[in-house]
Tab-separated table of C-alpha atoms in Angstrom:
chain	number	residue	atom	x	y	z
A	1	MET	CA	233.607	-8.817	137.114
A	2	LYS	CA	232.921	-8.317	133.745
A	3	LEU	CA	232.051	-4.441	132.501
A	4	LYS	CA	228.402	-3.315	131.379
A	5	PRO	CA	228.501	-2.321	127.341
A	6	LEU	CA	229.303	0.737	126.386
A	7	VAL	CA	226.441	3.126	125.356
A	8	SER	CA	227.215	6.017	122.811
A	9	ILE	CA	224.217	8.677	122.838
A	10	VAL	CA	224.696	10.946	119.806
A	11	ILE	CA	222.861	14.152	119.926
A	12	PRO	CA	222.196	16.886	116.533
A	13	THR	CA	221.865	19.630	118.194
A	14	LYS	CA	221.617	23.366	116.666
A	15	ASN	CA	221.213	26.588	118.779
A	16	GLU	CA	220.464	24.253	121.838
A	17	SER	CA	221.648	26.093	124.817
A	18	LYS	CA	218.151	25.888	126.364
A	19	ASN	CA	217.824	22.510	126.111
A	20	ILE	CA	220.883	20.412	126.135
A	21	LYS	CA	222.130	21.193	129.781
A	22	ARG	CA	219.289	19.483	130.942
A	23	CYS	CA	218.716	16.937	128.772
A	24	LEU	CA	222.970	16.237	129.779
A	25	ASN	CA	222.516	16.180	133.407
A	26	SER	CA	219.271	13.877	132.573
A	27	ILE	CA	222.460	11.113	131.475
A	28	LYS	CA	224.659	11.796	134.362
A	29	ALA	CA	221.299	11.414	136.442
A	30	SER	CA	220.868	7.493	134.886
A	31	SER	CA	221.867	4.574	137.146
A	32	TYR	CA	224.167	3.612	133.592
A	33	LYS	CA	227.637	5.038	134.227
A	34	ASN	CA	229.582	3.219	131.391
A	35	PHE	CA	228.512	5.644	128.669
A	36	GLU	CA	229.802	8.362	126.296
A	37	VAL	CA	229.100	11.083	125.023
A	38	ILE	CA	228.769	12.551	121.337
A	39	VAL	CA	227.040	15.801	120.919
A	40	VAL	CA	226.785	16.573	116.765
A	41	ASP	CA	226.721	20.170	116.418
A	42	GLN	CA	224.974	21.723	112.748
A	43	GLY	CA	226.703	25.806	113.772
A	44	SER	CA	225.106	26.383	116.370
A	45	LEU	CA	225.442	30.531	117.377
A	46	ASP	CA	224.563	29.924	121.309
A	47	ASP	CA	226.525	28.237	123.565
A	48	THR	CA	225.195	24.531	123.213
A	49	ARG	CA	228.986	23.930	121.941
A	50	ASP	CA	230.343	25.287	125.524
A	51	ILE	CA	227.737	23.609	127.508
A	52	SER	CA	228.521	20.034	125.813
A	53	GLU	CA	232.048	20.314	126.192
A	54	ASP	CA	231.872	20.982	129.738
A	55	PHE	CA	229.747	18.346	130.615
A	56	GLY	CA	232.805	15.540	128.552
A	57	ALA	CA	231.127	15.268	125.197
A	58	LYS	CA	232.902	14.483	122.052
A	59	VAL	CA	231.527	17.588	119.945
A	60	ILE	CA	231.654	17.054	116.284
A	61	LYS	CA	230.729	20.395	114.823
A	62	VAL	CA	229.349	20.120	111.239
A	63	PRO	CA	229.961	23.317	108.791
A	64	THR	CA	226.316	24.613	107.835
A	65	SER	CA	224.419	24.280	105.454
A	66	ASP	CA	222.283	25.790	102.840
A	67	LYS	CA	220.148	23.370	103.243
A	68	TYR	CA	217.982	21.730	105.296
A	69	LEU	CA	219.915	18.259	107.127
A	70	PRO	CA	217.850	16.473	108.654
A	71	PRO	CA	219.074	14.875	112.142
A	72	SER	CA	219.714	11.973	110.883
A	73	ASN	CA	222.779	13.077	108.459
A	74	SER	CA	224.345	13.761	112.312
A	75	ARG	CA	223.026	10.673	114.243
A	76	ASN	CA	224.803	9.558	111.452
A	77	ILE	CA	227.893	11.467	111.460
A	78	GLY	CA	227.852	10.225	115.840
A	79	PHE	CA	227.630	6.929	114.915
A	80	ARG	CA	230.834	6.731	112.653
A	81	SER	CA	232.663	7.962	115.086
A	82	SER	CA	231.882	6.384	118.165
A	83	SER	CA	233.035	3.095	120.133
A	84	GLY	CA	229.833	2.050	121.673
A	85	ASP	CA	228.594	-1.479	121.922
A	86	TYR	CA	225.254	0.009	121.828
A	87	ILE	CA	224.002	3.229	120.102
A	88	TYR	CA	221.106	5.422	121.571
A	89	HIS	CA	220.172	8.287	120.071
A	90	LEU	CA	218.592	11.931	122.245
A	91	ASP	CA	217.462	15.148	120.836
A	92	ALA	CA	218.145	17.972	123.349
A	93	ASP	CA	215.573	18.106	124.768
A	94	MET	CA	214.758	15.016	125.900
A	95	GLU	CA	215.334	13.539	129.349
């Protein structure tokens, strides 16, 4: 039996504890099961990282910056640490 390709799902976050659980649960409910979840967190002060780690996501902690860092920076960091054949980008408030 041929394995389905691994999909790396990259989610940039900062203080997304109100949204991330719903997002992660929607990934879990998907019919496609060969995936890894990479959460790139920019210094959350809430439970975003804990919720993500409890789900089993790989959490990359990015130091907070004085300057605005667009989500594309976090997506690129997540991409560099991914193992998937395909990359899928989500925001924490997406399902």
